[in-house]
PDB file of C-alpha atoms and ligand atoms in Angstrom:
ATOM      1  CA  UNK P 809       0.063  -0.240   0.161  1.00 88.00           C
ATOM      2  CA  UNK P 810       0.782   3.505  -0.276  1.00 92.00           C
ATOM      3  CA  UNK P 811       0.534   5.476   2.985  1.00 95.00           C
ATOM      4  CA  UNK P 812       0.828   9.088   3.653  1.00 97.00           C
ATOM      5  CA  UNK P 813       2.025  10.166   7.315  1.00 98.00           C
ATOM      6  CA  UNK P 814       1.262  13.516   8.297  1.00 98.00           C
ATOM      7  CA  UNK P 815       3.256  14.041  11.713  1.00 97.00           C
ATOM      8  CA  UNK P 816       5.117  16.718  12.917  1.00 96.00           C
ATOM      9  CA  UNK P 817       7.037  15.096  15.522  1.00 95.00           C
ATOM     10  CA  UNK P 818      10.516  14.208  13.699  1.00 95.00           C
ATOM     11  CA  UNK P 819      11.251  11.316  15.773  1.00 94.00           C
ATOM     12  CA  UNK P 820       7.595   9.886  15.427  1.00 94.00           C
ATOM     13  CA  UNK P 821       7.285  10.282  11.745  1.00 95.00           C
ATOM     14  CA  UNK P 822      10.654   8.511  11.004  1.00 95.00           C
ATOM     15  CA  UNK P 823       9.934   5.607  13.248  1.00 94.00           C
ATOM     16  CA  UNK P 824       6.362   5.250  11.291  1.00 95.00           C
ATOM     17  CA  UNK P 825       8.152   5.426   8.178  1.00 96.00           C
ATOM     18  CA  UNK P 826      10.817   2.665   8.911  1.00 96.00           C
ATOM     19  CA  UNK P 827       8.036   0.448  10.346  1.00 94.00           C
ATOM     20  CA  UNK P 828       5.613   0.712   7.533  1.00 95.00           C
ATOM     21  CA  UNK P 829       8.687   0.428   5.126  1.00 94.00           C
ATOM     22  CA  UNK P 830       9.741  -2.579   6.746  1.00 91.00           C
ATOM     23  CA  UNK P 831       6.268  -4.057   5.934  1.00 89.00           C
ATOM     24  CA  UNK P 832       6.499  -3.025   2.378  1.00 84.00           C
ATOM     25  CA  UNK P 833       4.623  -0.103   2.129  1.00 91.00           C
ATOM     26  CA  UNK P 834       5.429   3.023   0.261  1.00 92.00           C
ATOM     27  CA  UNK P 835       5.636   5.966   2.486  1.00 96.00           C
ATOM     28  CA  UNK P 836       5.152   9.572   2.219  1.00 97.00           C
ATOM     29  CA  UNK P 837       5.947  11.740   4.939  1.00 97.00           C
ATOM     30  CA  UNK P 838       4.957  15.501   5.457  1.00 98.00           C
ATOM     31  CA  UNK P 839       5.153  17.928   8.505  1.00 97.00           C
ATOM     32  CA  UNK P 840       2.364  20.014   8.546  1.00 98.00           C
ATOM     33  CA  UNK P 841      -1.432  20.229   7.983  1.00 97.00           C
ATOM     34  CA  UNK P 842      -1.331  22.195   4.604  1.00 97.00           C
ATOM     35  CA  UNK P 843       1.294  19.786   2.959  1.00 97.00           C
ATOM     36  CA  UNK P 844      -0.922  16.883   4.165  1.00 98.00           C
ATOM     37  CA  UNK P 845      -4.120  18.190   2.712  1.00 97.00           C
ATOM     38  CA  UNK P 846      -2.160  18.979  -0.741  1.00 96.00           C
ATOM     39  CA  UNK P 847      -0.456  15.478  -0.977  1.00 96.00           C
ATOM     40  CA  UNK P 848      -3.824  13.635   0.201  1.00 95.00           C
ATOM     41  CA  UNK P 849      -5.631  15.447  -2.487  1.00 93.00           C
ATOM     42  CA  UNK P 850      -3.669  13.793  -4.956  1.00 91.00           C
ATOM     43  CA  UNK P 851      -5.488  10.724  -4.296  1.00 87.00           C
ATOM     44  CA  UNK P 852      -2.574   8.084  -4.829  1.00 90.00           C
ATOM     45  CA  UNK P 853      -2.973   7.013  -1.083  1.00 93.00           C
ATOM     46  CA  UNK P 854      -4.643   3.928   0.224  1.00 90.00           C
ATOM     47  CA  UNK P 855      -4.419   5.425   3.663  1.00 94.00           C
ATOM     48  CA  UNK P 856      -3.515   8.605   5.753  1.00 96.00           C
ATOM     49  CA  UNK P 857      -2.007   8.407   9.248  1.00 97.00           C
ATOM     50  CA  UNK P 858      -2.962  12.039  10.500  1.00 97.00           C
ATOM     51  CA  UNK P 859      -2.114  13.534  13.513  1.00 96.00           C
ATOM     52  CA  UNK P 860      -4.433  15.976  15.229  1.00 93.00           C
ATOM     53  CA  UNK P 861      -1.839  18.608  16.159  1.00 92.00           C
ATOM     54  CA  UNK P 862      -0.264  20.044  13.509  1.00 95.00           C
ATOM     55  CA  UNK P 863       1.564  23.481  12.381  1.00 96.00           C
ATOM     56  CA  UNK P 864      -0.299  25.516   9.974  1.00 96.00           C
ATOM     57  CA  UNK P 865      -3.714  23.436   9.620  1.00 96.00           C
ATOM     58  CA  UNK P 866      -4.812  20.695  12.464  1.00 94.00           C
ATOM     59  CA  UNK P 867      -6.017  17.095  11.609  1.00 95.00           C
ATOM     60  CA  UNK P 868      -9.248  17.756  12.307  1.00 93.00           C
ATOM     61  CA  UNK P 869      -9.464  20.775   9.557  1.00 94.00           C
ATOM     62  CA  UNK P 870      -7.615  18.852   7.100  1.00 96.00           C
ATOM     63  CA  UNK P 871     -10.056  15.743   7.505  1.00 94.00           C
ATOM     64  CA  UNK P 872     -13.035  18.062   7.012  1.00 92.00           C
ATOM     65  CA  UNK P 873     -11.451  19.773   4.051  1.00 92.00           C
ATOM     66  CA  UNK P 874     -10.452  16.373   2.500  1.00 90.00           C
ATOM     67  CA  UNK P 875     -14.066  14.950   3.084  1.00 86.00           C
ATOM     68  CA  UNK P 876     -15.751  18.206   1.638  1.00 86.00           C
ATOM     69  CA  UNK P 877     -13.727  17.923  -1.481  1.00 85.00           C
ATOM     70  CA  UNK P 878     -14.829  14.085  -1.908  1.00 81.00           C
ATOM     71  CA  UNK P 879     -11.682  12.858  -0.826  1.00 83.00           C
ATOM     72  CA  UNK P 880     -12.427   9.142   0.466  1.00 82.00           C
ATOM     73  CA  UNK P 881      -9.032   7.774   1.480  1.00 88.00           C
ATOM     74  CA  UNK P 882      -8.996   6.051   4.769  1.00 91.00           C
ATOM     75  CA  UNK P 883      -7.759   8.188   7.588  1.00 93.00           C
ATOM     76  CA  UNK P 884      -6.428   7.052  10.871  1.00 94.00           C
ATOM     77  CA  UNK P 885      -6.191   9.872  13.108  1.00 94.00           C
ATOM     78  CA  UNK P 886      -3.496  10.207  15.799  1.00 93.00           C
ATOM     79  CA  UNK P 887      -4.264  12.023  19.085  1.00 88.00           C
ATOM     80  CA  UNK P 888      -2.773  12.800  22.464  1.00 84.00           C
ATOM     81  CA  UNK P 889      -4.596  11.380  25.701  1.00 70.00           C
ATOM     82  CA  UNK P 890      -5.737  15.051  26.434  1.00 72.00           C
ATOM     83  CA  UNK P 891      -7.412  15.322  23.110  1.00 74.00           C
ATOM     84  CA  UNK P 892     -10.679  13.300  23.542  1.00 74.00           C
ATOM     85  CA  UNK P 893     -12.876  16.081  22.283  1.00 80.00           C
ATOM     86  CA  UNK P 894     -10.904  16.253  19.291  1.00 81.00           C
ATOM     87  CA  UNK P 895     -11.002  12.393  18.785  1.00 78.00           C
ATOM     88  CA  UNK P 896     -14.861  12.424  18.784  1.00 81.00           C
ATOM     89  CA  UNK P 897     -15.037  15.585  16.533  1.00 83.00           C
ATOM     90  CA  UNK P 898     -12.591  13.398  14.045  1.00 84.00           C
ATOM     91  CA  UNK P 899     -14.895  10.442  13.837  1.00 82.00           C
ATOM     92  CA  UNK P 900     -17.934  12.410  13.550  1.00 81.00           C
ATOM     93  CA  UNK P 901     -15.841  14.301  10.404  1.00 82.00           C
ATOM     94  CA  UNK P 902     -14.835  10.897   8.629  1.00 84.00           C
ATOM     95  CA  UNK P 903     -12.035   9.771  10.449  1.00 89.00           C
ATOM     96  CA  UNK P 904     -12.200   5.838   9.902  1.00 87.00           C
ATOM     97  CA  UNK P 905     -10.151   4.971  13.086  1.00 88.00           C
ATOM     98  CA  UNK P 906      -8.134   6.658  15.764  1.00 89.00           C
ATOM     99  CA  UNK P 907      -5.093   5.856  17.623  1.00 90.00           C
ATOM    100  CA  UNK P 908      -4.178   7.085  20.973  1.00 90.00           C
ATOM    101  CA  UNK P 909      -0.311   7.915  21.623  1.00 89.00           C
ATOM    102  CA  UNK P 910       1.927   6.026  22.596  1.00 88.00           C
ATOM    103  CA  UNK P 911       0.746   3.086  20.722  1.00 89.00           C
ATOM    104  CA  UNK P 912       2.216  -0.294  20.238  1.00 89.00           C
ATOM    105  CA  UNK P 913       3.019  -0.968  16.736  1.00 88.00           C
ATOM    106  CA  UNK P 914       1.293  -4.062  16.149  1.00 89.00           C
ATOM    107  CA  UNK P 915      -1.921  -2.310  16.877  1.00 90.00           C
ATOM    108  CA  UNK P 916      -1.041   0.455  14.263  1.00 92.00           C
ATOM    109  CA  UNK P 917      -0.573  -2.030  11.442  1.00 91.00           C
ATOM    110  CA  UNK P 918      -3.736  -4.055  12.518  1.00 88.00           C
ATOM    111  CA  UNK P 919      -5.787  -0.657  12.630  1.00 89.00           C
ATOM    112  CA  UNK P 920      -4.302   0.287   9.321  1.00 91.00           C
ATOM    113  CA  UNK P 921      -5.614  -3.064   7.709  1.00 87.00           C
ATOM    114  CA  UNK P 922      -8.620  -2.892   9.266  1.00 84.00           C
ATOM    115  CA  UNK P 923      -9.380   0.409   7.662  1.00 86.00           C
ATOM    116  CA  UNK P 924      -7.980  -0.493   4.144  1.00 84.00           C
ATOM    117  CA  UNK P 925     -10.297  -3.499   3.762  1.00 73.00           C
ATOM    118  CA  UNK P 926     -12.436  -3.016   0.501  1.00 54.00           C
ATOM    119  CA  UNK P 927     -15.785  -4.070  -0.429  1.00 38.00           C
ATOM    120  CA  UNK P 928     -16.920  -7.561  -0.496  1.00 33.00           C
ATOM    121  CA  UNK P 929     -14.286  -8.773  -2.863  1.00 42.00           C
ATOM    122  CA  UNK P 930     -11.939  -8.604   0.528  1.00 45.00           C
ATOM    123  CA  UNK P 931     -11.894 -11.533   2.359  1.00 49.00           C
ATOM    124  CA  UNK P 932      -9.697 -11.672   5.172  1.00 57.00           C
ATOM    125  CA  UNK P 933      -6.069 -10.659   3.856  1.00 75.00           C
ATOM    126  CA  UNK P 934      -6.928 -11.880   0.700  1.00 78.00           C
ATOM    127  CA  UNK P 935      -8.324 -10.112  -2.712  1.00 80.00           C
ATOM    128  CA  UNK P 936      -9.929 -12.608  -5.201  1.00 82.00           C
ATOM    129  CA  UNK P 937     -11.297 -12.047  -8.721  1.00 85.00           C
ATOM    130  CA  UNK P 938     -12.020 -14.807 -11.453  1.00 86.00           C
ATOM    131  CA  UNK P 939     -10.335 -18.055 -10.103  1.00 89.00           C
ATOM    132  CA  UNK P 940      -7.429 -15.990  -8.478  1.00 91.00           C
ATOM    133  CA  UNK P 941      -6.555 -15.262  -4.887  1.00 90.00           C
ATOM    134  CA  UNK P 942      -3.928 -12.389  -3.838  1.00 91.00           C
ATOM    135  CA  UNK P 943      -2.644 -13.163  -0.213  1.00 89.00           C
ATOM    136  CA  UNK P 944      -1.791  -9.716   1.387  1.00 84.00           C
ATOM    137  CA  UNK P 945       0.690 -11.235   4.090  1.00 83.00           C
ATOM    138  CA  UNK P 946       2.508 -13.569   1.748  1.00 87.00           C
ATOM    139  CA  UNK P 947       2.172 -11.641  -1.393  1.00 91.00           C
ATOM    140  CA  UNK P 948       1.550 -14.717  -3.083  1.00 93.00           C
ATOM    141  CA  UNK P 949      -0.957 -15.178  -5.798  1.00 95.00           C
ATOM    142  CA  UNK P 950      -2.746 -18.519  -6.525  1.00 94.00           C
ATOM    143  CA  UNK P 951      -4.801 -20.053  -9.275  1.00 92.00           C
ATOM    144  CA  UNK P 952      -6.016 -23.507 -10.575  1.00 90.00           C
ATOM    145  CA  UNK P 953      -2.542 -24.552 -10.960  1.00 91.00           C
ATOM    146  CA  UNK P 954      -0.618 -23.686  -8.141  1.00 92.00           C
ATOM    147  CA  UNK P 955       0.805 -20.457  -6.082  1.00 93.00           C
ATOM    148  CA  UNK P 956       3.719 -18.338  -6.781  1.00 94.00           C
ATOM    149  CA  UNK P 957       5.439 -15.129  -4.834  1.00 93.00           C
ATOM    150  CA  UNK P 958       5.045 -11.915  -6.177  1.00 93.00           C
ATOM    151  CA  UNK P 959       8.078  -9.467  -6.220  1.00 92.00           C
ATOM    152  CA  UNK P 960       7.330  -5.940  -3.941  1.00 89.00           C
ATOM    153  CA  UNK P 961       6.692  -3.974  -7.422  1.00 90.00           C
ATOM    154  CA  UNK P 962       4.632  -7.045  -8.806  1.00 94.00           C
ATOM    155  CA  UNK P 963       2.531  -7.183  -5.638  1.00 93.00           C
ATOM    156  CA  UNK P 964       1.855  -3.753  -6.053  1.00 91.00           C
ATOM    157  CA  UNK P 965       0.657  -3.738  -9.499  1.00 93.00           C
ATOM    158  CA  UNK P 966      -1.713  -6.840  -8.834  1.00 93.00           C
ATOM    159  CA  UNK P 967      -3.066  -5.164  -5.501  1.00 90.00           C
ATOM    160  CA  UNK P 968      -3.976  -2.112  -7.521  1.00 88.00           C
ATOM    161  CA  UNK P 969      -5.427  -4.218 -10.407  1.00 90.00           C
ATOM    162  CA  UNK P 970      -7.338  -6.149  -8.353  1.00 87.00           C
ATOM    163  CA  UNK P 971      -8.503  -3.334  -6.060  1.00 80.00           C
ATOM    164  CA  UNK P 972     -10.091  -1.510  -9.299  1.00 77.00           C
ATOM    165  CA  UNK P 973     -11.030  -4.497 -11.400  1.00 72.00           C
ATOM    166  CA  UNK P 974     -12.757  -3.731 -14.703  1.00 73.00           C
ATOM    167  CA  UNK P 975     -11.542   0.010 -14.462  1.00 80.00           C
ATOM    168  CA  UNK P 976      -8.886   1.222 -16.674  1.00 86.00           C
ATOM    169  CA  UNK P 977      -5.529   2.517 -14.480  1.00 88.00           C
ATOM    170  CA  UNK P 978      -3.381   4.977 -16.047  1.00 88.00           C
ATOM    171  CA  UNK P 979       0.146   4.200 -16.644  1.00 87.00           C
ATOM    172  CA  UNK P 980       0.992   7.340 -14.611  1.00 84.00           C
ATOM    173  CA  UNK P 981      -1.214   6.325 -11.765  1.00 85.00           C
ATOM    174  CA  UNK P 982       1.334   3.124 -11.738  1.00 87.00           C
ATOM    175  CA  UNK P 983       4.309   4.981 -11.759  1.00 85.00           C
ATOM    176  CA  UNK P 984       3.155   7.472  -8.998  1.00 82.00           C
ATOM    177  CA  UNK P 985       1.963   4.905  -6.575  1.00 82.00           C
ATOM    178  CA  UNK P 986       4.787   2.514  -7.046  1.00 83.00           C
ATOM    179  CA  UNK P 987       7.754   4.774  -7.936  1.00 80.00           C
ATOM    180  CA  UNK P 988       6.820   7.803  -6.194  1.00 76.00           C
ATOM    181  CA  UNK P 989       6.303  11.468  -7.761  1.00 67.00           C
ATOM    182  CA  UNK P 990      10.165  12.166  -7.824  1.00 62.00           C
ATOM    183  CA  UNK P 991      10.766   9.027  -9.453  1.00 66.00           C
ATOM    184  CA  UNK P 992      12.602   8.866 -12.866  1.00 68.00           C
ATOM    185  CA  UNK P 993      11.128   5.339 -13.438  1.00 67.00           C
ATOM    186  CA  UNK P 994      10.498   5.504 -17.333  1.00 69.00           C
ATOM    187  CA  UNK P 995       6.933   4.487 -18.274  1.00 69.00           C
ATOM    188  CA  UNK P 996       8.390   1.496 -20.205  1.00 76.00           C
ATOM    189  CA  UNK P 997       9.437  -0.047 -16.536  1.00 84.00           C
ATOM    190  CA  UNK P 998       5.564  -0.493 -15.786  1.00 87.00           C
ATOM    191  CA  UNK P 999       5.398  -2.431 -19.014  1.00 89.00           C
ATOM    192  CA  UNK P1000       8.261  -4.785 -17.979  1.00 90.00           C
ATOM    193  CA  UNK P1001       6.908  -5.635 -14.597  1.00 92.00           C
ATOM    194  CA  UNK P1002       3.087  -5.857 -16.137  1.00 94.00           C
ATOM    195  CA  UNK P1003       4.732  -8.539 -18.564  1.00 94.00           C
ATOM    196  CA  UNK P1004       6.509 -10.224 -15.230  1.00 95.00           C
ATOM    197  CA  UNK P1005       3.119 -10.313 -13.731  1.00 96.00           C
ATOM    198  CA  UNK P1006       1.053 -11.633 -16.975  1.00 97.00           C
ATOM    199  CA  UNK P1007       3.722 -14.729 -16.995  1.00 96.00           C
ATOM    200  CA  UNK P1008       2.947 -15.250 -13.401  1.00 96.00           C
ATOM    201  CA  UNK P1009      -0.612 -15.328 -14.120  1.00 96.00           C
ATOM    202  CA  UNK P1010      -0.102 -17.988 -17.120  1.00 95.00           C
ATOM    203  CA  UNK P1011       1.929 -20.185 -14.764  1.00 95.00           C
ATOM    204  CA  UNK P1012      -0.825 -20.547 -12.192  1.00 95.00           C
ATOM    205  CA  UNK P1013      -3.468 -20.946 -14.343  1.00 94.00           C
ATOM    206  CA  UNK P1014      -5.291 -17.712 -13.753  1.00 94.00           C
ATOM    207  CA  UNK P1015      -8.430 -16.904 -15.676  1.00 92.00           C
ATOM    208  CA  UNK P1016      -7.366 -12.909 -15.228  1.00 93.00           C
ATOM    209  CA  UNK P1017      -5.940 -11.117 -17.915  1.00 93.00           C
ATOM    210  CA  UNK P1018      -4.308  -7.683 -17.838  1.00 95.00           C
ATOM    211  CA  UNK P1019      -5.297  -5.725 -20.898  1.00 92.00           C
ATOM    212  CA  UNK P1020      -3.743  -2.768 -22.122  1.00 92.00           C
ATOM    213  CA  UNK P1021      -5.427   0.187 -23.424  1.00 87.00           C
ATOM    214  CA  UNK P1022      -3.414   1.815 -26.176  1.00 85.00           C
ATOM    215  CA  UNK P1023      -1.746   5.076 -24.905  1.00 82.00           C
ATOM    216  CA  UNK P1024      -4.069   5.188 -21.846  1.00 86.00           C
ATOM    217  CA  UNK P1025      -3.321   2.263 -19.365  1.00 90.00           C
ATOM    218  CA  UNK P1026      -4.286  -1.332 -18.121  1.00 93.00           C
ATOM    219  CA  UNK P1027      -7.295  -2.809 -16.810  1.00 91.00           C
ATOM    220  CA  UNK P1028      -7.795  -6.300 -15.319  1.00 91.00           C
ATOM    221  CA  UNK P1029     -10.379  -8.759 -16.719  1.00 88.00           C
ATOM    222  CA  UNK P1030     -11.759 -12.247 -16.321  1.00 86.00           C
ATOM    223  CA  UNK P1031     -11.822 -14.097 -19.500  1.00 80.00           C
ATOM    224  CA  UNK P1032     -14.579 -16.030 -20.271  1.00 61.00           C
ATOM    225  CA  UNK P1033     -13.274 -19.391 -21.466  1.00 50.00           C
TER     226      UNK P1033
HETATM  227 CA1   CA S1251       1.773  16.942  16.321  1.00 50.83          CA
END
């Protein structure tokens, strides 16, 4: 997943970023509310960890503003013990969950998993489509003929495709999400990784196909036969 951390306490934000990267997430960190809102509004994040007490614009105002502009990215609020009122205000204004500082890292990861569960196709820690299952813990993909492990980038590609199945995902979105905004990844890198994923889909006997839409992007389809 791609996660935005908005936290002005440098030490805490560093620990959070390291923890999330260790669990194979892509992480961007910003240190004030206005940057938080600008980054969040790009819509490339799967979840936002948002502190309440922030310079320039507090977390509650950032959250309200995101929701008013139609941004529905799951938000996990970080609160200090003394901010009980803010916590309630946050939940009323569209936060998905909150965590009181200090917190155990295991709890943070569990709450992140909970707020990012998507729709009916999400069963436990697996995403399914057609005859194919993607395991979010082991990063294995399974079909009729067996299971294989995906590399980190292959996994992110498959995760994006499965979460938005039958929609065309533009190439730029893959690049932004997997390589990051300041990445120099060429658009043909995405083609290379898509071809790796296609080979693995064939190898496991999957009935899913990654279709290329010329000059636009890719979509995931279940083949009829
Ligand atoms: Ca703070």
